[in-house]
Amino acid sequence: MSYSITLIPGDGIGPEVVEAARRVLEATGVNFSWDRAFAGDRAQDMFGTPLPDYLLNSIRKNQIALKGPITTPIGSGFRSVNVAIRKALDLYVCLRPCKLYPGAPTMYKDVDLVVVRENTEDLYAGIEYRYGTLEAARLNRFIEDCGDSVKPDSSFSIKAISASASEKIAKWAFEYAKANGREKVSAIHKANILKATDGLFLLTCWDVARHYPEITFEPHIVDSICSQLVRNPENHDLLVLPNLYGDIISELCAGIIGGLGLAPGANIGDEVAVFEPTHGSAPKYAGKNKINPMAMMLSGVLMLRHLGEKEAADLVEDAIAAVIAEGKSVTYDMKADRNDPTAVGTAEVAEAVIKKMKERVNA
Ligand code: NAD
């Protein structure tokens, strides 16, 4: 059997890390038929849009995509191509596991966190009105009519959180926890201040939690969880968050486990899933064969697990863990000194991981 996968190289360092991940996935022996499709700068040059219809149609058809990061265009019609893909395909879950592999450049031990971020609403819905526009003036008047006031020279970014989207993400988080042996789900909020939006998110999570008595439910205020995570990340398990907090906390968790080069991700809907790392296109490293491809490879591991290819997923993950533990064939970001001349390049990491995979298969 062969899996048809939409392969999106992306921008900046995207093509390098995607190629490294593709090589590693091919080395598992699982058969893939790659449907290469362009988004971002390359698509803009070829089709005059950073998000061509053929790309979305390819993902819809294959139902699975492996995607490199895409630069957010400045001055195009798209706020963010990444957000537009999630919206177009209703990828309402952003799953970002943050697992510490021994040997990673971090002071922590034994961290295994999962971030489940709501992916469709909150401040990311892109409902914004700039100061000086008719809409901003009307909104300002509406607020006055409601008996409140803001400064007349205000711009607005609307934070909307719905009961339905909160329920969907909370249910998904608890189901994931149940299926993956997670013992605790923490809902992250700022309901003490944002009583309407975060209050609704929190109440909805409480309601969903009642259906999962076997899983501990623990709400945390977003600022408090930041200091708790930095001090004792091992005390936490699965975090479910609205969109913006999810974005910020997943980078914090990536920092805890050793950096963005180790943080994979997946955007998941009921029909379709797009696997991509947490990191962006890091344009200053583009084409330099320097950046760490492990986050992209680990996104491939999530894809293999999603496909039910557990053995192949374990093989790749164990090989990556072995390369990290050995500490020889790793990129600059994995070294204590970032200028360490023994750091290897992106392609060499792929070779090292494939070598470890072969050793394991032949053992
Ligand atoms: P970034 O994640 O691209 O890079 C920030 C820094 O993190 C880099 O300079 C580098 O030092 C480090 N880094 C990132 N990935 C790394 C890796 N694999 N290995 C080692 N170090 C790594 O963030 P940015 O500079 O804020 O964003 C660049 C562009 O990417 C922007 O246009 C942004 O909008 C976009 N972006 C896209 C996605 C996505 O496609 N899902 C996600 C985030 C940012």
XYZ file of C-alpha atoms and ligand atoms in Angstrom:
407
model
C 0.000 0.000 0.000
C 1.183 3.510 -0.766
C 0.105 6.688 1.007
C -0.595 9.747 -1.147
C 0.718 12.762 0.734
C 0.721 16.420 -0.271
C 4.301 17.616 0.212
C 4.686 21.366 0.699
C 8.344 22.494 0.738
C 7.450 25.984 2.008
C 9.731 29.023 2.215
C 13.131 29.890 3.667
C 14.575 26.791 5.343
C 11.395 24.848 4.459
C 12.729 22.979 1.393
C 15.843 21.813 3.287
C 14.042 20.481 6.350
C 11.228 18.949 4.280
C 13.765 17.122 2.098
C 15.576 15.819 5.189
C 12.261 14.586 6.660
C 11.192 13.048 3.348
C 14.440 11.052 3.123
C 14.009 9.739 6.660
C 10.359 8.797 6.073
C 11.275 6.972 2.862
C 13.943 5.038 4.764
C 11.243 3.461 6.967
C 10.156 1.288 4.040
C 6.609 2.679 4.201
C 5.527 3.592 0.660
C 4.660 7.204 -0.054
C 3.529 8.879 -3.216
C 4.435 12.539 -2.787
C 2.163 15.101 -4.399
C 4.461 18.145 -4.365
C 2.560 21.443 -4.123
C 3.735 24.990 -3.609
C 2.509 27.694 -1.283
C 4.174 30.909 -0.128
C 6.829 32.803 -2.097
C 7.311 30.127 -4.765
C 3.546 29.939 -5.422
C 3.366 33.729 -5.514
C 6.017 33.735 -8.276
C 4.416 30.864 -10.202
C 0.688 31.566 -9.792
C 0.410 35.122 -8.478
C -0.987 33.938 -5.137
C 0.756 32.441 -2.081
C -2.147 30.029 -1.593
C -3.221 28.499 -4.931
C -6.428 26.456 -5.128
C -4.575 23.401 -6.479
C -2.682 23.152 -3.186
C -5.859 23.128 -1.083
C -7.466 20.652 -3.507
C -4.426 18.374 -3.269
C -4.640 18.374 0.549
C -8.404 17.758 0.428
C -7.879 14.832 -1.943
C -4.979 13.224 -0.046
C -6.314 14.209 3.406
C -2.714 14.366 4.664
C 0.006 16.938 4.057
C 3.584 17.318 5.247
C 4.335 21.010 5.222
C 7.399 23.179 5.621
C 7.061 26.632 7.179
C 5.739 29.477 5.057
C 6.826 33.086 5.386
C 4.009 35.462 6.253
C 3.707 37.742 3.218
C 3.887 41.451 3.799
C 1.404 43.507 1.826
C -0.470 40.623 0.136
C -4.157 39.857 0.637
C -3.228 37.134 3.139
C -2.745 37.891 6.810
C -0.919 34.551 7.027
C -0.902 31.683 4.530
C -0.565 29.269 7.445
C -3.664 30.612 9.175
C -5.513 30.624 5.815
C -4.726 26.913 5.233
C -5.992 26.026 8.728
C -9.153 28.046 8.143
C -9.854 26.745 4.619
C -9.571 23.108 5.771
C -11.163 23.593 9.212
C -8.076 22.282 10.991
C -9.405 23.151 14.424
C -6.713 21.375 16.445
C -3.082 22.384 16.666
C -1.238 19.532 18.378
C 2.289 20.318 19.588
C 3.953 17.631 21.692
C 7.059 18.833 23.540
C 9.107 15.862 24.660
C 12.601 16.078 26.073
C 15.086 13.696 24.467
C 18.126 13.059 26.704
C 21.138 14.938 25.348
C 19.063 17.903 24.131
C 20.490 21.322 25.086
C 18.364 22.056 28.140
C 18.732 22.212 31.922
C 15.553 20.162 32.420
C 15.045 16.420 32.749
C 12.032 14.284 32.088
C 9.641 16.671 30.318
C 6.811 15.259 28.251
C 4.211 17.939 27.587
C 1.456 18.093 25.010
C 0.016 21.406 23.861
C -3.459 21.286 22.311
C -4.227 24.687 20.846
C -7.584 25.808 19.453
C -6.799 26.767 15.872
C -9.740 28.657 14.388
C -10.764 31.631 16.485
C -9.659 33.984 19.292
C -7.481 36.917 18.176
C -6.312 34.857 15.170
C -9.683 35.215 13.428
C -8.174 38.385 11.985
C -11.108 40.698 12.774
C -9.301 44.006 13.100
C -10.188 47.653 12.612
C -7.455 50.255 12.391
C -7.649 53.687 13.933
C -8.729 56.196 11.295
C -11.167 53.856 9.483
C -14.922 54.264 9.444
C -15.282 50.817 11.055
C -13.061 51.770 14.002
C -15.034 54.989 14.508
C -18.336 53.061 14.408
C -17.062 50.461 16.850
C -15.889 53.245 19.126
C -19.389 54.775 19.070
C -20.986 51.363 19.668
C -18.814 50.901 22.761
C -19.894 54.332 24.007
C -23.540 53.394 23.400
C -22.955 50.346 25.615
C -21.855 52.678 28.405
C -18.111 51.952 28.111
C -15.329 53.968 26.571
C -11.993 53.571 24.834
C -9.610 56.276 23.650
C -10.809 57.892 20.399
C -7.520 57.043 18.644
C -7.880 53.273 19.268
C -7.426 50.380 16.847
C -9.266 47.118 17.534
C -8.369 43.424 17.287
C -11.430 41.414 18.211
C -11.114 38.425 20.510
C -14.088 36.123 19.968
C -14.331 32.729 21.655
C -17.314 30.475 21.064
C -18.848 27.733 23.196
C -18.926 25.411 20.174
C -15.218 25.755 19.258
C -14.220 25.535 22.939
C -16.263 22.360 23.365
C -14.772 20.830 20.225
C -11.167 21.455 21.279
C -11.798 20.397 24.893
C -13.409 17.117 23.758
C -10.520 16.499 21.361
C -7.990 17.156 24.146
C -9.685 14.741 26.563
C -10.096 12.058 23.881
C -6.403 12.448 22.996
C -5.491 12.212 26.694
C -7.579 9.039 27.046
C -6.136 7.411 23.932
C -2.539 8.295 24.831
C -2.457 7.467 28.544
C -2.307 11.089 29.679
C -3.459 11.543 33.264
C -4.070 15.263 33.490
C -5.607 17.950 31.288
C -4.998 21.589 32.215
C -7.162 24.320 30.689
C -5.178 27.544 30.356
C -7.092 30.819 30.587
C -7.235 34.360 31.923
C -10.865 34.130 33.050
C -10.215 36.267 36.132
C -9.850 39.259 33.780
C -11.377 38.153 30.464
C -14.586 36.946 32.053
C -16.611 36.799 28.839
C -14.234 35.036 26.425
C -11.845 33.063 28.636
C -14.669 32.593 31.139
C -16.660 30.784 28.441
C -13.631 28.710 27.414
C -13.008 27.672 31.026
C -16.660 26.865 31.810
C -16.908 24.791 28.640
C -13.736 22.872 29.546
C -15.193 22.189 33.043
C -18.367 20.838 31.431
C -16.423 18.537 29.113
C -14.113 17.410 31.968
C -17.129 16.016 33.859
C -17.432 13.311 31.178
C -13.862 12.123 31.844
C -13.729 11.398 35.595
C -10.653 9.185 35.105
C -8.593 12.188 33.926
C -7.591 14.944 36.376
C -8.755 18.382 35.287
C -6.694 21.352 36.427
C -7.396 24.912 35.264
C -4.477 27.375 35.346
C -4.237 31.098 34.739
C -1.984 31.719 31.747
C 0.588 33.909 33.513
C 0.812 31.505 36.445
C 1.356 28.478 34.163
C 4.304 30.293 32.543
C 6.236 30.454 35.797
C 5.127 26.936 36.777
C 6.301 25.522 33.454
C 9.667 27.243 33.725
C 10.138 26.029 37.314
C 8.689 22.495 37.167
C 7.656 21.441 33.673
C 7.622 17.788 34.767
C 4.520 18.485 36.901
C 2.425 19.142 33.789
C 0.956 16.849 31.214
C -1.518 18.000 28.535
C -2.435 21.672 28.181
C -5.518 22.806 26.258
C -5.564 26.471 25.285
C -7.285 29.120 23.190
C -5.417 30.094 20.031
C -3.116 32.938 21.123
C -2.046 31.439 24.463
C -1.490 28.140 22.630
C 0.883 29.788 20.189
C 2.890 31.479 22.932
C 2.970 28.574 25.392
C 4.012 26.103 22.694
C 7.124 28.206 21.994
C 7.803 28.353 25.742
C 7.536 24.553 25.902
C 9.781 24.248 22.816
C 12.375 26.326 24.689
C 12.096 24.030 27.706
C 12.865 20.875 25.690
C 15.857 22.393 23.893
C 14.574 24.748 21.223
C 12.432 25.142 18.142
C 14.554 22.642 16.250
C 12.952 19.877 18.334
C 9.289 20.943 18.398
C 6.952 19.157 15.957
C 3.315 19.873 15.269
C 0.132 18.904 13.489
C -2.981 20.798 12.428
C -5.892 18.405 12.541
C -9.509 18.528 11.430
C -12.208 15.882 11.121
C -11.172 14.998 7.555
C -7.690 16.370 6.978
C -4.382 16.727 8.850
C -1.378 18.905 7.999
C 1.900 18.086 9.747
C 4.364 20.929 10.233
C 6.935 22.017 12.822
C 6.256 24.793 15.335
C 9.076 26.900 13.906
C 8.884 29.349 11.018
C 10.871 29.777 7.799
C 13.956 31.294 9.547
C 14.865 33.202 6.339
C 18.362 34.136 7.457
C 19.368 30.453 7.433
C 17.743 29.619 4.073
C 19.925 27.582 1.713
C 22.770 27.273 4.233
C 22.334 23.599 5.171
C 22.559 24.713 8.789
C 19.156 24.458 10.432
C 17.957 21.551 12.565
C 15.565 19.258 10.624
C 14.496 17.241 13.697
C 11.288 19.236 14.353
C 10.262 18.540 10.755
C 11.237 14.855 11.060
C 9.293 14.563 14.336
C 6.292 16.112 12.551
C 6.738 13.209 10.120
C 6.681 10.858 13.127
C 3.323 12.383 14.148
C 2.151 11.776 10.586
C 3.222 8.117 10.720
C 1.339 7.684 14.018
C -1.727 9.344 12.471
C -1.503 6.844 9.589
C -1.318 3.962 12.075
C 2.320 3.180 11.112
C 3.434 2.723 14.719
C 6.482 0.589 14.011
C 7.849 3.052 11.465
C 7.080 5.977 13.784
C 8.948 4.293 16.671
C 11.873 3.504 14.368
C 12.303 7.151 13.303
C 11.720 8.572 16.774
C 14.179 6.131 18.394
C 16.798 6.938 15.733
C 16.389 10.699 16.300
C 16.642 10.134 20.065
C 19.839 8.098 19.515
C 21.423 10.837 17.364
C 20.573 13.426 20.039
C 21.923 11.213 22.838
C 25.184 10.658 20.936
C 25.489 14.417 20.324
C 27.861 14.039 17.363
C 25.797 14.512 14.216
C 23.695 17.429 15.420
C 23.235 21.008 14.196
C 24.614 24.155 15.867
C 21.478 24.764 17.979
C 22.036 21.431 19.768
C 25.538 22.347 20.877
C 26.356 24.095 24.165
C 28.353 26.627 22.127
C 26.456 27.733 19.017
C 29.759 28.338 17.232
C 30.975 24.807 17.924
C 32.781 23.828 14.694
C 31.782 20.166 15.126
C 28.127 20.985 14.406
C 26.919 19.298 11.211
C 24.445 20.463 8.561
C 20.784 19.668 7.872
C 21.503 16.958 5.281
C 24.110 15.292 7.520
C 21.537 14.985 10.332
C 19.246 13.146 7.902
C 22.094 10.775 7.021
C 22.871 10.165 10.703
C 19.222 9.405 11.514
C 18.930 7.017 8.553
C 22.147 5.263 9.654
C 20.718 4.760 13.159
C 17.481 3.437 11.639
C 19.436 0.892 9.581
C 21.460 -0.171 12.638
C 18.214 -0.779 14.527
C 16.620 -2.770 11.721
C 19.768 -4.900 11.308
C 20.334 -5.414 15.048
P 11.356 31.288 13.071
O 10.805 30.146 13.845
O 11.383 31.130 11.604
O 12.855 31.555 13.518
C 13.247 32.212 14.701
C 14.631 31.706 15.102
O 14.484 30.436 15.725
C 15.586 31.450 13.948
O 16.289 32.618 13.556
C 16.505 30.417 14.537
O 17.475 31.013 15.362
C 15.574 29.597 15.399
N 15.058 28.414 14.676
C 13.863 28.274 14.078
N 13.762 27.056 13.550
C 14.907 26.414 13.826
C 15.406 25.098 13.528
N 14.686 24.200 12.835
N 16.642 24.784 13.955
C 17.380 25.667 14.643
N 16.974 26.915 14.971
C 15.741 27.270 14.554
O 10.519 32.581 13.514
P 10.424 34.020 12.829
O 11.789 34.488 12.429
O 9.633 34.808 13.771
O 9.549 33.801 11.530
C 10.063 33.742 10.195
C 8.890 33.625 9.235
O 8.235 32.358 9.432
C 7.814 34.705 9.425
O 7.359 35.122 8.164
C 6.726 33.979 10.181
O 5.462 34.540 9.975
C 6.825 32.587 9.584
N 6.270 31.521 10.445
C 5.667 30.495 9.798
C 5.178 29.438 10.531
C 4.511 28.306 9.786
O 4.734 28.146 8.597
N 3.696 27.499 10.447
C 5.306 29.402 11.928
C 5.977 30.464 12.550
C 6.462 31.517 11.800
